[in-house]
Coordinates of N, CA and C and ligand atoms in Angstrom, one line a residue:
X1 N -9.2 -0.6 8.9 CA -8.4 -0.8 7.7 C -7.3 0.3 7.5
X2 N -6.2 0.0 7.3 CA -5.1 1.1 6.8 C -5.1 1.4 5.4
X3 N -5.2 2.7 5.1 CA -5.1 3.1 3.6 C -3.8 3.6 3.3
X4 N -3.2 3.1 2.2 CA -1.9 3.5 1.8 C -2.0 4.2 0.4
X5 N -1.1 5.1 0.0 CA -0.9 5.7 -1.3 C 0.1 4.9 -2.0
X6 N -0.2 4.6 -3.3 CA 0.8 3.8 -4.2 C 1.3 4.8 -5.0
X7 N 2.3 5.4 -4.6 CA 2.9 6.7 -5.4 C 4.2 7.0 -4.9
X8 N 5.1 7.6 -5.8 CA 6.4 8.3 -5.3 C 6.4 9.7 -5.4
X9 N 5.1 10.5 -5.6 CA 4.9 11.8 -5.8 C 4.7 12.5 -4.4
X10 N 5.8 13.1 -3.9 CA 5.6 13.7 -2.7 C 4.7 14.7 -2.4
X11 N 4.3 15.6 -3.5 CA 3.2 16.5 -3.4 C 1.9 15.8 -3.0
X12 N 1.5 14.6 -3.8 CA 0.4 14.0 -3.5 C 0.4 13.3 -2.2
X13 N 1.5 12.9 -1.7 CA 1.5 12.2 -0.5 C 1.3 13.3 0.7
X14 N 1.8 14.4 0.4 CA 1.7 15.4 1.5 C 0.1 15.9 1.4
X15 N -0.4 16.0 0.4 CA -2.0 16.2 0.4 C -2.8 15.4 1.0
X16 N -2.5 14.1 1.0 CA -3.3 13.2 1.7 C -2.8 13.1 2.9
X17 N -1.5 13.3 3.3 CA -1.1 13.1 4.8 C -1.9 14.2 5.6
X18 N -2.1 15.3 5.1 CA -2.5 16.5 5.7 C -4.1 16.2 6.0
X19 N -4.7 15.3 5.1 CA -6.2 15.1 5.5 C -6.3 14.2 6.8
X20 N -5.3 13.5 7.0 CA -5.4 12.6 8.3 C -5.8 11.2 7.9
X21 N -5.9 10.9 6.8 CA -6.5 9.5 6.4 C -5.5 8.5 6.0
X22 N -4.3 9.0 5.8 CA -3.3 8.4 5.2 C -2.5 7.5 6.1
X23 N -2.2 6.1 6.1 CA -1.6 5.4 7.0 C -0.1 4.9 6.4
X24 N 0.2 5.2 5.2 CA 1.4 4.7 4.7 C 1.6 4.8 3.2
X25 N 2.7 4.6 2.6 CA 3.0 4.7 1.4 C 3.7 3.5 0.7
X26 N 3.3 3.1 -0.4 CA 4.1 2.1 -1.1 C 4.7 2.7 -2.5
X27 N 5.8 2.2 -2.7 CA 6.6 2.6 -4.1 C 6.9 1.3 -4.6
X28 N 7.2 1.6 -5.9 CA 7.7 0.4 -6.7 C 8.7 1.2 -7.7
X29 N 9.6 0.4 -8.4 CA 10.6 1.0 -9.5 C 9.8 1.7 -10.5
X30 N 8.7 1.4 -11.0 CA 8.1 2.1 -12.0 C 7.4 3.4 -11.5
X31 N 6.9 3.3 -10.3 CA 6.4 4.6 -9.7 C 7.5 5.8 -9.5
X32 N 8.7 5.2 -9.1 CA 9.9 6.0 -8.7 C 10.3 6.5 -10.1
X33 N 10.4 5.9 -11.0 CA 10.9 6.3 -12.4 C 10.0 7.4 -13.1
X34 N 8.6 7.3 -12.8 CA 7.8 8.3 -13.1 C 8.1 9.8 -12.8
X35 N 8.6 9.8 -11.4 CA 8.9 11.1 -10.7 C 10.2 11.8 -11.3
X36 N 11.2 10.9 -11.9 CA 12.3 11.5 -12.4 C 13.3 12.0 -11.2
X37 N 13.1 11.5 -10.0 CA 13.7 12.1 -8.9 C 14.7 10.9 -8.3
X38 N 15.7 11.4 -7.5 CA 16.6 10.3 -6.8 C 15.7 9.7 -5.6
X39 N 15.7 8.4 -5.8 CA 14.7 7.5 -4.9 C 15.0 7.8 -3.4
X40 N 16.4 7.9 -3.0 CA 16.6 8.2 -1.6 C 16.2 9.5 -1.0
X41 N 16.1 10.5 -2.0 CA 15.7 11.7 -1.6 C 14.2 11.8 -1.3
X42 N 13.4 10.9 -2.4 CA 12.1 10.9 -2.2 C 11.7 10.2 -0.9
X43 N 12.5 9.2 -0.7 CA 12.1 8.3 0.6 C 12.2 9.2 1.9
X44 N 13.5 10.0 1.9 CA 13.7 10.8 3.1 C 12.5 11.8 3.3
X45 N 12.2 12.4 2.1 CA 11.1 13.5 2.0 C 9.7 12.9 2.7
X46 N 9.5 11.8 2.2 CA 8.1 11.2 2.8 C 8.2 10.8 4.1
X47 N 9.3 10.2 4.6 CA 9.6 9.8 6.1 C 9.3 11.0 6.9
X48 N 10.1 12.0 6.4 CA 10.1 13.4 7.2 C 8.6 14.0 7.5
X49 N 7.7 13.5 6.6 CA 6.3 14.1 6.9 C 5.8 13.4 8.0
X50 N 6.4 12.2 8.3 CA 5.9 11.4 9.5 C 5.1 10.2 9.2
X51 N 4.9 9.9 7.9 CA 4.3 8.6 7.4 C 5.0 7.5 8.1
X52 N 4.2 6.7 8.7 CA 4.9 5.7 9.5 C 5.3 4.4 8.7
X53 N 4.9 4.2 7.7 CA 5.3 2.9 6.7 C 5.5 3.5 5.5
X54 N 6.9 3.2 4.9 CA 7.0 3.7 3.6 C 7.9 2.4 3.0
X55 N 7.1 1.8 1.9 CA 7.8 0.6 1.4 C 8.7 1.1 0.2
X56 N 9.9 0.5 0.2 CA 10.9 0.8 -0.8 C 11.5 -0.5 -1.3
X57 N 11.2 -0.6 -2.6 CA 11.7 -2.0 -3.2 C 13.2 -2.1 -3.5
X58 N 13.6 -3.3 -3.3 CA 14.9 -3.6 -3.8 C 14.9 -4.0 -5.2
X59 N 16.0 -4.0 -6.0 CA 16.0 -4.3 -7.5 C 17.0 -5.4 -7.8
X60 N 17.6 -5.8 -6.9 CA 18.8 -6.8 -7.1 C 17.8 -8.0 -7.1
X61 N 18.5 -9.2 -8.0 CA 17.7 -10.4 -7.9 C 18.3 -11.6 -7.4
X62 N 19.4 -11.4 -6.8 CA 19.9 -12.5 -6.1 C 19.8 -12.2 -4.5
X63 N 19.8 -13.1 -3.7 CA 19.7 -13.0 -2.3 C 20.7 -12.0 -1.6
X64 N 21.9 -12.3 -2.2 CA 23.0 -11.4 -1.6 C 22.7 -9.8 -2.0
X65 N 22.3 -9.6 -3.3 CA 22.0 -8.3 -3.7 C 20.8 -7.6 -3.1
X66 N 19.8 -8.5 -2.9 CA 18.7 -8.1 -1.9 C 19.1 -7.7 -0.5
X67 N 19.9 -8.5 0.1 CA 20.5 -8.3 1.5 C 21.1 -6.9 1.5
X68 N 22.0 -6.7 0.5 CA 22.8 -5.4 0.6 C 21.8 -4.2 0.4
X69 N 21.1 -4.3 -0.5 CA 20.0 -3.4 -0.7 C 19.1 -3.0 0.4
X70 N 18.4 -4.3 0.9 CA 17.5 -4.1 1.9 C 18.1 -3.5 3.3
X71 N 19.4 -3.9 3.6 CA 20.0 -3.2 4.8 C 20.3 -1.9 4.7
X72 N 20.5 -1.5 3.5 CA 20.9 -0.1 3.1 C 19.6 0.8 3.2
X73 N 18.5 0.2 2.6 CA 17.3 1.0 2.5 C 16.9 1.1 4.1
X74 N 16.9 0.1 4.9 CA 16.2 0.1 6.0 C 16.8 1.2 7.1
X75 N 18.1 1.4 6.9 CA 18.7 2.3 7.7 C 18.4 3.8 7.4
X76 N 17.8 4.1 6.4 CA 17.5 5.5 5.8 C 16.4 5.9 6.9
X77 N 15.5 5.3 7.4 CA 14.6 5.8 8.4 C 13.8 4.6 8.9
X78 N 13.5 4.7 10.2 CA 12.7 3.6 10.9 C 11.4 3.3 10.4
X79 N 10.6 4.3 9.5 CA 9.4 3.9 8.9 C 9.6 3.0 7.7
X80 N 10.9 2.8 7.1 CA 11.1 2.2 6.0 C 10.7 0.5 6.1
X81 N 9.9 0.1 5.2 CA 9.5 -1.4 4.9 C 10.4 -1.7 3.8
X82 N 11.1 -2.7 3.7 CA 11.8 -3.3 2.5 C 10.9 -4.1 1.6
X83 N 10.8 -3.8 0.4 CA 9.9 -4.5 -0.5 C 10.7 -5.5 -1.2
X84 N 10.4 -6.7 -1.3 CA 11.2 -7.9 -1.8 C 10.2 -8.7 -2.6
X85 N 10.7 -8.9 -3.9 CA 9.8 -9.8 -4.9 C 9.7 -11.2 -4.3
X86 N 8.5 -11.8 -4.9 CA 8.3 -13.2 -4.4 C 8.9 -14.2 -5.4
X87 N 10.2 -14.5 -5.1 CA 11.2 -15.3 -5.8 C 11.8 -16.2 -4.7
X88 N 12.4 -17.3 -5.3 CA 13.1 -18.1 -4.1 C 14.2 -17.4 -3.5
X89 N 14.8 -16.4 -4.3 CA 16.0 -15.6 -3.7 C 15.4 -14.6 -2.8
X90 N 14.2 -14.1 -3.1 CA 13.3 -13.2 -2.2 C 12.7 -13.7 -0.9
X91 N 12.5 -14.9 -1.0 CA 12.2 -15.7 0.1 C 13.2 -15.9 1.2
X92 N 14.3 -16.1 0.6 CA 15.7 -16.5 1.5 C 16.1 -15.0 2.1
X93 N 15.8 -14.1 1.3 CA 16.4 -12.8 1.7 C 15.3 -12.3 2.9
X94 N 14.1 -12.4 2.5 CA 13.3 -12.2 3.5 C 13.4 -12.7 4.9
X95 N 13.7 -14.0 4.8 CA 13.9 -14.8 6.1 C 15.1 -13.9 7.0
X96 N 16.1 -13.7 6.2 CA 17.3 -13.1 6.7 C 16.9 -11.8 7.3
X97 N 16.3 -10.9 6.5 CA 16.0 -9.7 6.8 C 15.1 -9.5 8.0
X98 N 14.1 -10.5 8.0 CA 13.1 -10.4 9.1 C 13.8 -10.9 10.4
X99 N 14.7 -11.6 10.3 CA 15.5 -12.2 11.5 C 16.4 -11.0 12.1
X100 N 16.6 -10.2 11.3 CA 17.3 -9.0 11.6 C 16.5 -7.8 12.1
X101 N 15.2 -8.0 12.1 CA 14.3 -7.0 12.6 C 13.7 -6.1 11.4
X102 N 14.3 -6.2 10.3 CA 13.5 -5.5 9.1 C 12.3 -5.9 8.8
X103 N 11.4 -5.0 8.7 CA 10.1 -5.4 8.2 C 10.1 -5.4 6.6
X104 N 9.7 -6.6 6.1 CA 9.7 -6.8 4.7 C 8.3 -7.0 4.2
X105 N 8.1 -6.3 3.0 CA 6.8 -6.2 2.4 C 7.1 -7.2 1.1
X106 N 6.4 -8.4 0.9 CA 6.7 -9.3 -0.1 C 5.7 -8.9 -1.2
X107 N 6.3 -8.6 -2.4 CA 5.6 -8.1 -3.5 C 5.4 -9.0 -4.6
X108 N 4.7 -8.6 -5.7 CA 4.3 -9.5 -6.9 C 3.8 -10.7 -6.5
X109 N 3.0 -10.7 -5.6 CA 2.1 -12.0 -5.1 C 0.9 -12.3 -6.1
X110 N 0.8 -13.4 -6.5 CA -0.5 -13.7 -7.3 C -1.1 -14.9 -7.1
X111 N -0.6 -15.5 -5.9 CA -1.3 -16.9 -5.5 C -1.3 -17.0 -4.0
X112 N -2.3 -17.8 -3.6 CA -2.5 -18.0 -2.0 C -1.2 -18.7 -1.6
X113 N -0.7 -19.6 -2.4 CA 0.3 -20.4 -1.8 C 1.6 -19.5 -1.8
X114 N 1.8 -18.5 -2.6 CA 2.8 -17.6 -2.6 C 2.8 -16.7 -1.2
X115 N 1.4 -16.5 -1.0 CA 1.3 -15.7 0.4 C 1.4 -16.4 1.6
X116 N 1.4 -17.8 1.5 CA 1.5 -18.8 2.6 C 3.1 -18.6 2.8
X117 N 3.9 -18.7 1.8 CA 5.2 -18.8 1.9 C 5.8 -17.6 2.4
X118 N 5.2 -16.2 2.0 CA 5.7 -15.1 2.5 C 5.5 -15.1 4.0
X119 N 4.4 -15.6 4.6 CA 4.0 -15.6 5.9 C 5.1 -16.3 6.7
X120 N 5.4 -17.6 6.1 CA 6.3 -18.6 6.8 C 7.7 -18.0 6.9
X121 N 8.3 -17.3 6.1 CA 9.6 -16.6 6.2 C 9.5 -15.2 7.0
X122 N 8.4 -14.9 7.4 CA 8.3 -13.7 8.4 C 8.1 -12.4 7.8
X123 N 7.4 -12.3 6.5 CA 7.2 -11.0 6.0 C 6.3 -10.3 6.9
X124 N 6.4 -8.9 7.1 CA 5.4 -8.0 7.7 C 4.2 -8.0 6.9
X125 N 4.4 -7.7 5.6 CA 3.3 -7.6 4.8 C 3.5 -8.6 3.5
X126 N 2.2 -8.8 3.1 CA 2.2 -9.5 1.9 C 1.5 -8.8 0.8
X127 N 1.7 -8.4 -0.5 CA 1.2 -7.7 -1.5 C 0.6 -8.5 -2.7
X128 N -0.5 -8.9 -2.5 CA -1.3 -9.5 -3.6 C -1.8 -8.4 -4.7
X129 N -1.5 -8.6 -5.9 CA -1.9 -7.7 -6.9 C -3.1 -7.9 -7.5
X130 N -4.2 -7.4 -7.0 CA -5.5 -7.8 -7.5 C -5.9 -7.2 -8.8
X131 N -5.6 -6.0 -9.2 CA -5.9 -5.5 -10.3 C -5.3 -6.0 -11.5
X132 N -4.1 -6.4 -11.4 CA -3.5 -7.3 -12.4 C -4.0 -8.6 -12.8
X133 N -4.5 -9.4 -11.5 CA -5.3 -10.5 -11.9 C -6.5 -10.3 -12.4
X134 N -7.2 -9.3 -12.2 CA -8.6 -8.8 -12.7 C -8.2 -8.6 -14.2
X135 N -7.1 -7.9 -14.4 CA -6.9 -7.5 -15.9 C -6.7 -8.9 -16.8
X136 N -6.2 -9.9 -16.1 CA -5.9 -11.2 -16.7 C -7.2 -12.3 -16.5
X137 N -8.3 -11.6 -16.2 CA -9.6 -12.6 -16.3 C -9.5 -13.5 -15.1
X138 N -8.9 -13.1 -14.0 CA -9.0 -13.8 -12.8 C -9.6 -12.9 -11.6
X139 N -10.5 -13.3 -10.9 CA -11.1 -12.6 -9.7 C -10.1 -12.2 -8.7
X140 N -9.4 -11.0 -8.7 CA -8.4 -10.8 -7.6 C -8.9 -10.9 -6.2
X141 N -10.2 -10.5 -6.0 CA -10.8 -10.4 -4.7 C -10.9 -11.8 -4.0
X142 N -11.0 -12.7 -4.8 CA -11.0 -14.2 -4.4 C -9.8 -14.6 -3.7
X143 N -8.8 -13.9 -4.4 CA -7.3 -14.4 -3.8 C -7.2 -13.7 -2.5
X144 N -7.7 -12.5 -2.1 CA -7.6 -11.8 -1.0 C -8.3 -12.6 0.1
X145 N -9.7 -13.1 -0.3 CA -10.5 -14.0 0.7 C -9.5 -15.3 1.1
X146 N -9.0 -15.8 0.1 CA -8.2 -17.0 0.4 C -7.0 -16.8 1.4
X147 N -6.3 -15.6 1.1 CA -5.1 -15.2 1.9 C -5.8 -15.0 3.3
X148 N -6.7 -14.1 3.4 CA -7.2 -13.8 4.8 C -7.6 -15.0 5.7
X149 N -8.4 -16.0 4.9 CA -8.7 -17.2 5.6 C -7.5 -17.9 6.2
X150 N -6.5 -18.3 5.0 CA -5.2 -18.9 5.5 C -4.5 -18.4 6.6
X151 N -4.3 -17.1 6.7 CA -3.7 -16.4 7.7 C -4.4 -16.4 9.0
X152 N -5.7 -16.5 9.1 CA -6.5 -16.7 10.1 C -6.5 -18.1 10.8
X153 N -6.3 -19.0 9.9 CA -6.3 -20.5 10.1 C -5.0 -20.7 11.1
X154 N -4.0 -20.1 10.6 CA -2.8 -20.3 11.4 C -2.1 -19.2 12.2
X155 N -3.0 -18.3 12.2 CA -2.7 -17.0 13.1 C -1.2 -16.4 12.6
X156 N -1.1 -16.5 11.5 CA 0.1 -15.7 11.0 C -0.1 -14.0 11.2
X157 N 0.9 -13.6 11.7 CA 0.9 -12.1 11.8 C 1.1 -11.2 10.8
X158 N 1.5 -11.8 9.5 CA 1.7 -11.1 8.4 C 0.4 -10.3 8.0
X159 N 0.6 -9.0 7.5 CA -0.7 -8.2 7.2 C -0.7 -8.4 5.7
X160 N -2.1 -8.5 5.4 CA -2.5 -8.5 4.1 C -2.7 -7.0 3.4
X161 N -1.8 -6.8 2.4 CA -1.9 -5.3 1.8 C -2.3 -5.6 0.3
X162 N -3.7 -5.2 0.2 CA -4.3 -5.4 -1.0 C -3.6 -4.3 -2.0
X163 N -3.1 -4.8 -3.1 CA -2.2 -4.0 -4.1 C -2.8 -4.0 -5.5
X164 N -2.3 -3.1 -6.2 CA -2.8 -2.9 -7.6 C -4.6 -2.7 -7.6
X165 N -4.7 -1.7 -6.7 CA -6.1 -1.4 -6.5 C -6.6 -0.3 -7.8
X166 N -7.6 -0.7 -8.3 CA -8.0 0.2 -9.4 C -9.0 1.2 -9.2
X167 N -10.0 0.8 -8.3 CA -11.1 1.6 -8.1 C -11.7 1.5 -6.8
X168 N -12.7 2.5 -6.3 CA -13.3 2.4 -4.9 C -13.8 1.1 -4.5
X169 N -14.5 0.4 -5.5 CA -15.1 -0.9 -5.2 C -14.1 -1.9 -4.5
X170 N -13.0 -1.9 -5.2 CA -11.8 -2.7 -4.6 C -11.5 -2.4 -3.2
X171 N -11.5 -1.1 -2.8 CA -11.3 -0.7 -1.5 C -12.5 -1.2 -0.6
X172 N -13.7 -1.2 -1.2 CA -14.8 -1.6 -0.2 C -14.7 -3.2 0.1
X173 N -14.5 -3.8 -1.2 CA -14.4 -5.3 -1.1 C -13.3 -5.9 -0.1
X174 N -12.2 -5.1 -0.2 CA -11.1 -5.5 0.6 C -11.3 -5.3 2.1
X175 N -12.2 -4.2 2.4 CA -12.4 -3.8 3.8 C -13.5 -4.8 4.4
X176 N -14.5 -5.3 3.4 CA -15.4 -6.1 3.7 C -14.9 -7.5 4.1
X177 N -13.9 -8.0 3.4 CA -13.1 -9.2 3.7 C -12.4 -9.1 5.0
X178 N -12.0 -7.9 5.3 CA -11.0 -7.8 6.4 C -9.8 -7.7 6.2
X179 N -9.2 -7.3 5.0 CA -7.8 -7.2 4.6 C -7.4 -6.1 5.5
X180 N -5.9 -6.1 5.8 CA -5.4 -5.0 6.9 C -5.2 -3.8 6.2
X181 N -4.8 -3.9 5.0 CA -4.3 -2.6 4.2 C -4.9 -2.6 2.8
X182 N -5.2 -1.4 2.1 CA -5.1 -1.4 0.8 C -4.4 -0.2 0.2
X183 N -3.6 -0.4 -0.8 CA -2.9 0.6 -1.2 C -3.2 1.0 -2.6
X184 N -3.4 2.4 -2.9 CA -4.0 2.8 -4.2 C -3.4 4.0 -4.6
X185 N -3.8 4.4 -5.9 CA -3.3 5.6 -6.5 C -4.1 6.8 -5.9
X186 N -3.5 7.9 -6.0 CA -4.0 9.2 -5.5 C -5.7 9.4 -6.0
X187 N -5.7 9.2 -7.3 CA -7.0 9.3 -7.8 C -8.1 8.5 -7.0
X188 N -7.7 7.2 -6.9 CA -8.6 6.3 -6.1 C -9.0 6.9 -4.6
X189 N -8.0 7.3 -4.0 CA -8.1 7.6 -2.6 C -9.1 8.9 -2.6
X190 N -8.8 9.8 -3.6 CA -9.6 11.1 -3.7 C -11.0 10.8 -3.8
X191 N -11.4 9.7 -4.8 CA -12.6 9.3 -4.9 C -13.3 8.9 -3.6
X192 N -12.7 8.2 -2.7 CA -13.0 7.6 -1.6 C -13.9 8.9 -0.7
X193 N -13.3 10.2 -0.9 CA -13.7 11.4 0.0 C -15.1 11.8 -0.7
X194 N -15.2 11.6 -2.0 CA -16.3 12.5 -2.6 C -17.6 11.4 -2.9
X195 N -18.7 12.4 -2.8 CA -20.0 11.6 -3.4 C -20.9 12.8 -3.9
X196 N -21.3 12.8 -5.0 CA -22.1 13.8 -5.5 C -23.2 14.3 -4.7
X197 N -23.8 13.6 -3.9 CA -24.9 13.9 -3.0 C -24.3 14.8 -2.0
X198 N -23.0 14.5 -1.6 CA -22.5 15.4 -0.5 C -22.3 16.8 -1.0
X199 N -22.0 16.9 -2.4 CA -21.5 18.2 -2.9 C -23.0 18.9 -3.2
X200 N -23.9 18.3 -3.6 CA -25.3 18.7 -4.0 C -25.9 19.2 -2.5
X201 N -25.7 18.5 -1.6 CA -26.4 18.8 -0.2 C -25.6 20.0 0.4
X202 N -24.3 20.0 0.2 CA -23.6 21.2 0.8 C -23.9 22.4 0.1
X203 N -24.1 22.5 -1.2 CA -24.5 23.6 -2.0 C -25.8 24.2 -1.7
X204 N -26.6 23.1 -1.4 CA -28.0 23.5 -1.0 C -28.2 24.3 0.5
X205 N -27.3 23.7 1.3 CA -27.2 24.1 2.8 C -26.8 25.6 2.6
X206 N -25.6 25.7 1.8 CA -24.9 27.1 1.8 C -25.9 28.1 1.1
X207 N -26.5 27.6 0.1 CA -27.7 28.5 -0.5 C -28.8 29.0 0.5
X208 N -29.4 27.9 1.2 CA -30.3 28.1 2.1 C -29.8 29.1 3.3
X209 N -28.6 29.0 3.6 CA -27.9 29.8 4.7 C -28.0 31.1 4.6
X210 N -28.0 31.6 3.2 CA -28.0 33.0 2.7 C -29.5 33.5 3.1
X211 N -30.3 32.7 3.2 CA -31.7 33.3 3.5 C -32.1 33.5 5.0
X212 N -31.0 33.2 5.7 CA -31.2 33.3 7.2 C -30.9 34.5 7.6
X213 N -31.6 35.4 8.4 CA -31.4 36.7 8.8 C -30.1 36.7 9.6
X214 N -29.1 37.7 9.3 CA -27.9 37.7 10.0 C -28.0 39.0 11.0
X215 N -27.0 38.9 11.9 CA -26.7 39.9 12.9 C -27.6 40.0 14.2
Ligands
E4P1 C1 2.1 -2.4 -4.9 O1 2.9 -2.2 -3.8 C2 2.4 -1.9 -6.3 O2 3.0 -0.8 -6.2 C3 1.1 -1.6 -7.0 O3 0.0 -1.7 -6.4 C4 1.2 -2.1 -8.4 O4 -0.1 -1.6 -8.9 P1 -0.3 -1.6 -10.5 O5 -0.8 -2.9 -10.9 O6 -1.4 -0.5 -10.8 O7 0.9 -1.2 -11.2

């Protein structure tokens, strides 16, 4: 499974990139606004690190506006995936962008039928927001199971990108279901690395090593 960071923080992306576990980055207008930096500057820096998949979202709401933005974003770097919202205008824009060879990440997906439509118009990724569903009293992981099953039934090549991940159990569940990608905040990815027994075990090994005669 591919692991993506859901952030526009270049220092955080660099830190994870250096560990070798990072496969990509997703951003959204909220995450970009948090950084207080120019969007394209951030995108160029992340792509320059070598991150192979960097999702950048359009903010236009008409098909025409999405096409203009999407075409602009994709030429910034070959690693850019254009993020388009799941609306009727977004479906139309995705169909055109995909036919031009742009890889589209259809975002703000909350139902299996929406995911089916994203696959039909040729999206490269579909992003179901599971944490936001959980927040609303619906089991987000059931949606992932449904989408994975539907895509397998029809052999759609669209990859399932589990978004709005809140904790490591979401990552574990997504991996067990067979989702292609999970995108998560830095804090969640960092938690995947750690286990208290690893820390305790290492401390004990180092302590015992001091008793070994040297030289
Ligand atoms: C996905 O691409 C979105 O940026 C993201 O996962 C949304 O997560 P949130 O619900 O924590 O804002």
